[in-house]
C-alpha cells in the first residue's frame, strides 16, 4: 500500500455518520487535537461538533478527499451502501482508508472490503468494546480486521478511540467478537440477578450492587487470570479450587437463594454446568477444567 503523508491532507480524519457513537468519536478525536472533517445526512446534528472545531463537509465525496482515513458509523449495512453509492464516492475512495464501525452481519464486512478494494481504497472493520460513554477512554478495547497494512498505518489514530486495540484475521475477529459478547453479557446478567435476589434477603439493592462490585472485582479478575494461565499451560491440578468442592458449595448457595423465593435461572444453570462437568470426570481438577466440558463435548441432546 502506498504510504500517505497525513501532513499533505487538510484534515487528519473524517467521520461519516453522526449518531450517538459517531458524534462521540468525533468529539474524542477533536479533544486529542485531531483535525476532523465530518458529514451527516442531517447537517443539523453537526452543530456541537462544528462549535468544537470540526469542519462540516457538504458531501461524502468531500469528506473522503479531505483526509487519509474516514470513519463510517452508519445505521446499518444498507445505509453504508447508500453512502457508497452517492455521487463521486467510488472515485474518491482511491488511496483512502475506510474504517467501518457500522454494525453489520458477518458476511457483509468482507463484501464491503471487496467493494472498497475494487475502487482502489482500503477497508478496516472495527468494533469498540465499550458503551458510547467510554469512547476515547484509555482502558477501552477495540477489535479490528480487514486490511492489516491500513490498520497499522492508522493504529495511533484508532487508539485515540480505544486505548487498547488488536487486529485479527476476518474469521478469528468475528468468532472472537461472538464469544467475547457471550461472556460479557452473561457476566452482566449474573450481576443483575444477584443484585435483584438480594432484595429477597431484605438487603438494599443499591447498596448490594456497590458492595458486589467492590468485593468481587479482585476475586473474579484473579479467577479469570488463573484460568487463562491454566488453559495456556494445560495444567488443571486441583491445588486451589477443585471443581467437586465448588459443586457442593454451589448446592448450598442455591438452597439459600431458593429458600427466599429468589428466581435465579443464571445461577441454577451454573450449578447444572458444574454438576455435569463433575460427572464427566473433572471433579478432582481445578474449576477451570469446566472449559473442557464446553470445548470437547457436545451439548446434551445433540
Tab-separated table of C-alpha atoms in Angstrom:
chain	number	residue	atom	x	y	z
A	1	UNK	CA	0.000	0.000	0.000
A	2	UNK	CA	1.386	3.407	-0.906
A	3	UNK	CA	2.208	5.378	2.228
A	4	UNK	CA	0.290	8.593	2.686
A	5	UNK	CA	1.754	11.684	4.289
A	6	UNK	CA	-1.007	12.896	6.612
A	7	UNK	CA	0.514	16.368	6.614
A	8	UNK	CA	-0.438	16.713	2.954
A	9	UNK	CA	-4.124	16.481	3.890
A	10	UNK	CA	-6.172	19.340	5.265
A	11	UNK	CA	-7.622	17.030	7.944
A	12	UNK	CA	-6.348	14.052	9.924
A	13	UNK	CA	-9.584	12.079	9.788
A	14	UNK	CA	-13.154	12.295	8.539
A	15	UNK	CA	-16.220	10.946	10.314
A	16	UNK	CA	-19.279	9.970	8.277
A	17	UNK	CA	-22.421	9.383	10.334
A	18	UNK	CA	-23.211	11.451	13.412
A	19	UNK	CA	-25.429	9.235	15.502
A	20	UNK	CA	-24.574	8.784	19.189
A	21	UNK	CA	-21.406	6.783	18.562
A	22	UNK	CA	-20.170	8.792	15.573
A	23	UNK	CA	-20.626	12.096	17.393
A	24	UNK	CA	-18.725	10.839	20.435
A	25	UNK	CA	-15.924	9.512	18.243
A	26	UNK	CA	-15.577	12.871	16.511
A	27	UNK	CA	-15.574	14.725	19.854
A	28	UNK	CA	-12.945	12.330	21.247
A	29	UNK	CA	-10.674	12.947	18.264
A	30	UNK	CA	-11.142	16.711	18.489
A	31	UNK	CA	-10.195	16.653	22.179
A	32	UNK	CA	-6.976	14.889	21.191
A	33	UNK	CA	-6.106	17.736	18.843
A	34	UNK	CA	-7.034	15.974	15.605
A	35	UNK	CA	-8.214	17.943	12.593
A	36	UNK	CA	-11.630	16.414	11.971
A	37	UNK	CA	-13.907	16.676	8.945
A	38	UNK	CA	-17.491	15.449	9.320
A	39	UNK	CA	-20.545	14.644	7.207
A	40	UNK	CA	-24.064	13.578	8.103
A	41	UNK	CA	-27.217	13.181	6.077
A	42	UNK	CA	-28.914	15.582	8.503
A	43	UNK	CA	-26.459	18.505	8.885
A	44	UNK	CA	-28.254	19.794	11.982
A	45	UNK	CA	-26.618	17.044	14.068
A	46	UNK	CA	-23.217	18.586	13.381
A	47	UNK	CA	-23.743	21.837	15.306
A	48	UNK	CA	-21.955	20.813	18.522
A	49	UNK	CA	-19.035	19.387	16.567
A	50	UNK	CA	-18.665	22.467	14.387
A	51	UNK	CA	-18.677	24.559	17.565
A	52	UNK	CA	-15.895	22.324	18.902
A	53	UNK	CA	-13.770	22.845	15.795
A	54	UNK	CA	-14.859	20.203	13.281
A	55	UNK	CA	-15.324	21.057	9.612
A	56	UNK	CA	-18.724	20.176	8.132
A	57	UNK	CA	-18.396	18.834	4.583
A	58	UNK	CA	-21.149	19.293	2.031
A	59	UNK	CA	-20.838	15.760	0.658
A	60	UNK	CA	-19.382	12.350	1.418
A	61	UNK	CA	-17.032	12.787	-1.516
A	62	UNK	CA	-15.613	15.955	0.044
A	63	UNK	CA	-15.208	14.214	3.403
A	64	UNK	CA	-13.297	11.340	1.783
A	65	UNK	CA	-10.978	13.625	-0.127
A	66	UNK	CA	-10.293	15.727	2.971
A	67	UNK	CA	-8.286	13.122	4.904
A	68	UNK	CA	-6.407	9.826	4.530
A	69	UNK	CA	-8.882	7.884	6.701
A	70	UNK	CA	-12.643	8.118	7.014
A	71	UNK	CA	-14.565	6.555	9.880
A	72	UNK	CA	-18.001	5.207	8.957
A	73	UNK	CA	-20.551	4.958	11.786
A	74	UNK	CA	-23.837	4.465	9.979
A	75	UNK	CA	-27.169	2.888	10.853
A	76	UNK	CA	-26.664	-0.422	9.088
A	77	UNK	CA	-25.235	-2.126	6.005
A	78	UNK	CA	-27.999	-0.709	3.806
A	79	UNK	CA	-27.076	2.825	4.867
A	80	UNK	CA	-23.408	2.096	4.139
A	81	UNK	CA	-24.207	1.004	0.589
A	82	UNK	CA	-26.373	4.097	0.111
A	83	UNK	CA	-23.463	6.315	1.136
A	84	UNK	CA	-21.013	4.440	-1.083
A	85	UNK	CA	-23.444	4.918	-3.973
A	86	UNK	CA	-23.550	8.709	-3.652
A	87	UNK	CA	-22.055	10.861	-6.432
A	88	UNK	CA	-18.269	10.835	-6.633
A	89	UNK	CA	-17.777	8.475	-3.698
A	90	UNK	CA	-16.321	5.469	-5.508
A	91	UNK	CA	-13.808	7.681	-7.298
A	92	UNK	CA	-12.863	9.396	-4.018
A	93	UNK	CA	-12.089	6.038	-2.342
A	94	UNK	CA	-8.818	5.679	-4.267
A	95	UNK	CA	-5.861	5.647	-1.860
A	96	UNK	CA	-8.171	6.267	1.092
A	97	UNK	CA	-8.886	4.030	4.082
A	98	UNK	CA	-12.406	3.370	5.324
A	99	UNK	CA	-12.589	2.336	8.981
A	100	UNK	CA	-16.087	0.948	9.342
A	101	UNK	CA	-17.667	0.794	12.811
A	102	UNK	CA	-21.172	0.251	11.431
A	103	UNK	CA	-22.857	-2.854	12.843
A	104	UNK	CA	-23.477	-5.427	10.111
A	105	UNK	CA	-23.802	-9.160	9.564
A	106	UNK	CA	-20.743	-11.408	9.455
A	107	UNK	CA	-20.759	-11.800	5.670
A	108	UNK	CA	-21.293	-8.104	4.944
A	109	UNK	CA	-17.887	-6.839	6.065
A	110	UNK	CA	-15.776	-8.900	3.633
A	111	UNK	CA	-18.151	-7.909	0.809
A	112	UNK	CA	-17.650	-4.233	1.678
A	113	UNK	CA	-13.895	-4.745	1.745
A	114	UNK	CA	-14.052	-6.164	-1.763
A	115	UNK	CA	-16.116	-3.200	-2.949
A	116	UNK	CA	-13.730	-0.641	-1.449
A	117	UNK	CA	-10.665	-2.504	-2.719
A	118	UNK	CA	-12.021	-2.543	-6.271
A	119	UNK	CA	-12.308	1.246	-6.071
A	120	UNK	CA	-8.634	1.446	-5.088
A	121	UNK	CA	-9.273	2.024	-1.395
A	122	UNK	CA	-8.536	0.127	1.797
A	123	UNK	CA	-11.052	-1.258	4.283
A	124	UNK	CA	-10.706	-1.851	8.006
A	125	UNK	CA	-13.602	-3.221	10.028
A	126	UNK	CA	-13.665	-2.033	13.621
A	127	UNK	CA	-15.607	-2.700	16.803
A	128	UNK	CA	-15.351	-0.670	20.005
A	129	UNK	CA	-15.762	-2.941	23.040
A	130	UNK	CA	-17.370	-0.262	25.183
A	131	UNK	CA	-20.580	1.657	25.551
A	132	UNK	CA	-20.554	5.088	23.871
A	133	UNK	CA	-19.682	6.893	27.123
A	134	UNK	CA	-16.246	5.239	27.081
A	135	UNK	CA	-15.225	6.057	23.523
A	136	UNK	CA	-11.736	7.528	23.792
A	137	UNK	CA	-11.103	6.010	27.230
A	138	UNK	CA	-7.571	4.690	27.631
A	139	UNK	CA	-8.867	1.449	29.193
A	140	UNK	CA	-11.386	0.722	26.425
A	141	UNK	CA	-10.630	-2.018	23.921
A	142	UNK	CA	-11.318	-2.387	20.229
A	143	UNK	CA	-11.046	-5.171	17.656
A	144	UNK	CA	-10.117	-4.558	14.031
A	145	UNK	CA	-9.900	-6.744	10.950
A	146	UNK	CA	-9.756	-6.367	7.181
A	147	UNK	CA	-6.663	-4.680	5.698
A	148	UNK	CA	-3.828	-5.157	8.202
A	149	UNK	CA	-1.446	-2.712	6.491
A	150	UNK	CA	-4.074	0.038	6.537
A	151	UNK	CA	-4.802	-0.723	10.182
A	152	UNK	CA	-1.143	-0.426	11.131
A	153	UNK	CA	-0.835	2.836	9.215
A	154	UNK	CA	-3.707	4.348	11.215
A	155	UNK	CA	-3.177	2.483	14.505
A	156	UNK	CA	-2.302	5.592	16.504
A	157	UNK	CA	-5.475	7.315	15.288
A	158	UNK	CA	-7.623	4.317	16.225
A	159	UNK	CA	-6.004	4.077	19.657
A	160	UNK	CA	-7.497	7.503	20.243
A	161	UNK	CA	-10.918	5.844	20.147
A	162	UNK	CA	-9.959	2.953	22.438
A	163	UNK	CA	-6.675	2.784	24.291
A	164	UNK	CA	-6.166	-0.918	23.587
A	165	UNK	CA	-6.690	-2.297	20.109
A	166	UNK	CA	-5.962	-5.626	18.474
A	167	UNK	CA	-6.006	-6.745	14.840
A	168	UNK	CA	-7.246	-10.247	13.977
A	169	UNK	CA	-7.910	-12.006	10.639
A	170	UNK	CA	-11.545	-11.881	9.487
A	171	UNK	CA	-12.669	-15.313	10.699
A	172	UNK	CA	-10.874	-15.024	14.020
A	173	UNK	CA	-12.155	-11.494	14.634
A	174	UNK	CA	-15.783	-12.431	14.009
A	175	UNK	CA	-15.544	-15.581	16.125
A	176	UNK	CA	-13.837	-13.730	18.975
A	177	UNK	CA	-16.467	-10.987	18.888
A	178	UNK	CA	-19.168	-13.630	19.365
A	179	UNK	CA	-17.548	-15.340	22.355
A	180	UNK	CA	-16.474	-12.029	23.880
A	181	UNK	CA	-20.012	-10.696	23.944
A	182	UNK	CA	-21.419	-14.026	25.140
A	183	UNK	CA	-19.041	-13.810	28.110
A	184	UNK	CA	-19.511	-10.116	28.843
A	185	UNK	CA	-23.294	-10.092	28.735
A	186	UNK	CA	-23.630	-13.349	30.670
A	187	UNK	CA	-21.456	-11.785	33.398
A	188	UNK	CA	-23.624	-8.649	33.406
A	189	UNK	CA	-26.858	-10.630	33.720
A	190	UNK	CA	-25.367	-12.724	36.534
A	191	UNK	CA	-24.630	-9.466	38.363
A	192	UNK	CA	-28.163	-8.186	37.765
A	193	UNK	CA	-29.588	-11.488	39.008
A	194	UNK	CA	-27.529	-11.465	42.214
A	195	UNK	CA	-28.412	-7.844	42.969
A	196	UNK	CA	-32.097	-8.495	42.342
A	197	UNK	CA	-32.040	-11.608	44.524
A	198	UNK	CA	-30.556	-9.614	47.401
A	199	UNK	CA	-33.907	-7.889	47.902
A	200	UNK	CA	-35.383	-11.266	48.878
A	201	UNK	CA	-32.996	-11.261	51.852
A	202	UNK	CA	-34.094	-7.772	52.872
A	203	UNK	CA	-30.935	-6.138	51.583
A	204	UNK	CA	-30.783	-2.778	49.844
A	205	UNK	CA	-30.477	-3.333	46.103
A	206	UNK	CA	-28.429	-0.169	45.558
A	207	UNK	CA	-26.084	-0.899	48.468
A	208	UNK	CA	-25.666	-4.528	47.418
A	209	UNK	CA	-24.829	-3.509	43.850
A	210	UNK	CA	-21.942	-1.343	45.062
A	211	UNK	CA	-20.746	-3.966	47.567
A	212	UNK	CA	-20.825	-6.702	44.923
A	213	UNK	CA	-18.848	-4.552	42.519
A	214	UNK	CA	-16.215	-3.707	45.106
A	215	UNK	CA	-15.823	-7.126	46.727
A	216	UNK	CA	-15.867	-9.211	43.547
A	217	UNK	CA	-13.576	-7.024	41.434
A	218	UNK	CA	-10.293	-8.646	42.528
A	219	UNK	CA	-11.785	-12.078	43.227
A	220	UNK	CA	-13.282	-12.516	39.743
A	221	UNK	CA	-10.356	-10.926	37.901
A	222	UNK	CA	-7.924	-13.194	39.758
A	223	UNK	CA	-10.022	-16.278	38.992
A	224	UNK	CA	-10.088	-15.463	35.271
A	225	UNK	CA	-6.362	-14.701	35.229
A	226	UNK	CA	-5.685	-18.062	36.889
A	227	UNK	CA	-7.996	-19.826	34.424
A	228	UNK	CA	-6.190	-18.251	31.449
A	229	UNK	CA	-2.831	-19.346	32.890
A	230	UNK	CA	-4.040	-22.902	33.441
A	231	UNK	CA	-5.525	-23.132	29.950
A	232	UNK	CA	-2.280	-21.865	28.428
A	233	UNK	CA	-0.293	-24.439	30.400
A	234	UNK	CA	-2.966	-27.172	30.224
A	235	UNK	CA	-2.487	-27.545	33.967
A	236	UNK	CA	-5.697	-28.351	35.838
A	237	UNK	CA	-4.243	-29.603	39.098
A	238	UNK	CA	-6.783	-29.237	41.892
A	239	UNK	CA	-4.493	-27.430	44.282
A	240	UNK	CA	-6.509	-24.199	44.583
A	241	UNK	CA	-10.136	-24.562	43.541
A	242	UNK	CA	-11.328	-28.134	42.950
A	243	UNK	CA	-14.485	-28.479	40.916
A	244	UNK	CA	-16.166	-31.000	43.258
A	245	UNK	CA	-15.718	-28.590	46.190
A	246	UNK	CA	-17.439	-25.898	44.122
A	247	UNK	CA	-20.287	-28.250	43.216
A	248	UNK	CA	-21.065	-28.790	46.914
A	249	UNK	CA	-20.754	-25.082	47.679
A	250	UNK	CA	-22.999	-24.183	44.750
A	251	UNK	CA	-25.695	-26.516	46.052
A	252	UNK	CA	-25.737	-24.738	49.428
A	253	UNK	CA	-25.839	-21.306	47.750
A	254	UNK	CA	-28.724	-22.368	45.521
A	255	UNK	CA	-30.624	-23.786	48.503
A	256	UNK	CA	-30.248	-20.469	50.343
A	257	UNK	CA	-31.464	-18.479	47.322
A	258	UNK	CA	-34.419	-20.768	46.649
A	259	UNK	CA	-35.454	-20.721	50.318
A	260	UNK	CA	-36.026	-16.983	49.934
A	261	UNK	CA	-38.055	-17.481	46.758
A	262	UNK	CA	-35.410	-15.864	44.541
A	263	UNK	CA	-35.619	-16.503	40.798
A	264	UNK	CA	-32.048	-17.357	39.792
A	265	UNK	CA	-32.009	-19.033	36.362
A	266	UNK	CA	-28.425	-17.965	35.686
A	267	UNK	CA	-27.004	-19.428	38.895
A	268	UNK	CA	-29.200	-22.518	38.515
A	269	UNK	CA	-27.591	-23.055	35.110
A	270	UNK	CA	-24.145	-22.587	36.684
A	271	UNK	CA	-24.965	-25.364	39.146
A	272	UNK	CA	-26.075	-27.675	36.345
A	273	UNK	CA	-22.943	-26.985	34.306
A	274	UNK	CA	-20.680	-27.668	37.288
A	275	UNK	CA	-22.533	-30.905	38.131
A	276	UNK	CA	-22.272	-32.076	34.521
A	277	UNK	CA	-18.543	-31.361	34.372
A	278	UNK	CA	-18.012	-33.274	37.639
A	279	UNK	CA	-19.977	-36.237	36.265
A	280	UNK	CA	-17.667	-36.213	33.225
A	281	UNK	CA	-14.648	-36.841	35.486
A	282	UNK	CA	-13.347	-33.331	36.106
A	283	UNK	CA	-14.333	-33.240	39.780
A	284	UNK	CA	-10.812	-33.561	41.218
A	285	UNK	CA	-9.428	-30.904	38.848
A	286	UNK	CA	-9.405	-27.121	39.039
A	287	UNK	CA	-12.712	-25.399	38.296
A	288	UNK	CA	-11.153	-24.064	35.082
A	289	UNK	CA	-11.445	-27.629	33.730
A	290	UNK	CA	-15.143	-26.842	33.159
A	291	UNK	CA	-13.872	-25.216	29.962
A	292	UNK	CA	-13.063	-28.687	28.639
A	293	UNK	CA	-16.666	-29.784	29.057
A	294	UNK	CA	-17.717	-26.977	26.706
A	295	UNK	CA	-14.808	-27.252	24.280
A	296	UNK	CA	-14.639	-31.008	23.797
A	297	UNK	CA	-18.169	-32.243	24.230
A	298	UNK	CA	-21.484	-31.692	22.522
A	299	UNK	CA	-24.365	-30.109	24.373
A	300	UNK	CA	-26.765	-32.578	25.998
A	301	UNK	CA	-29.251	-33.941	23.494
A	302	UNK	CA	-27.035	-33.217	20.455
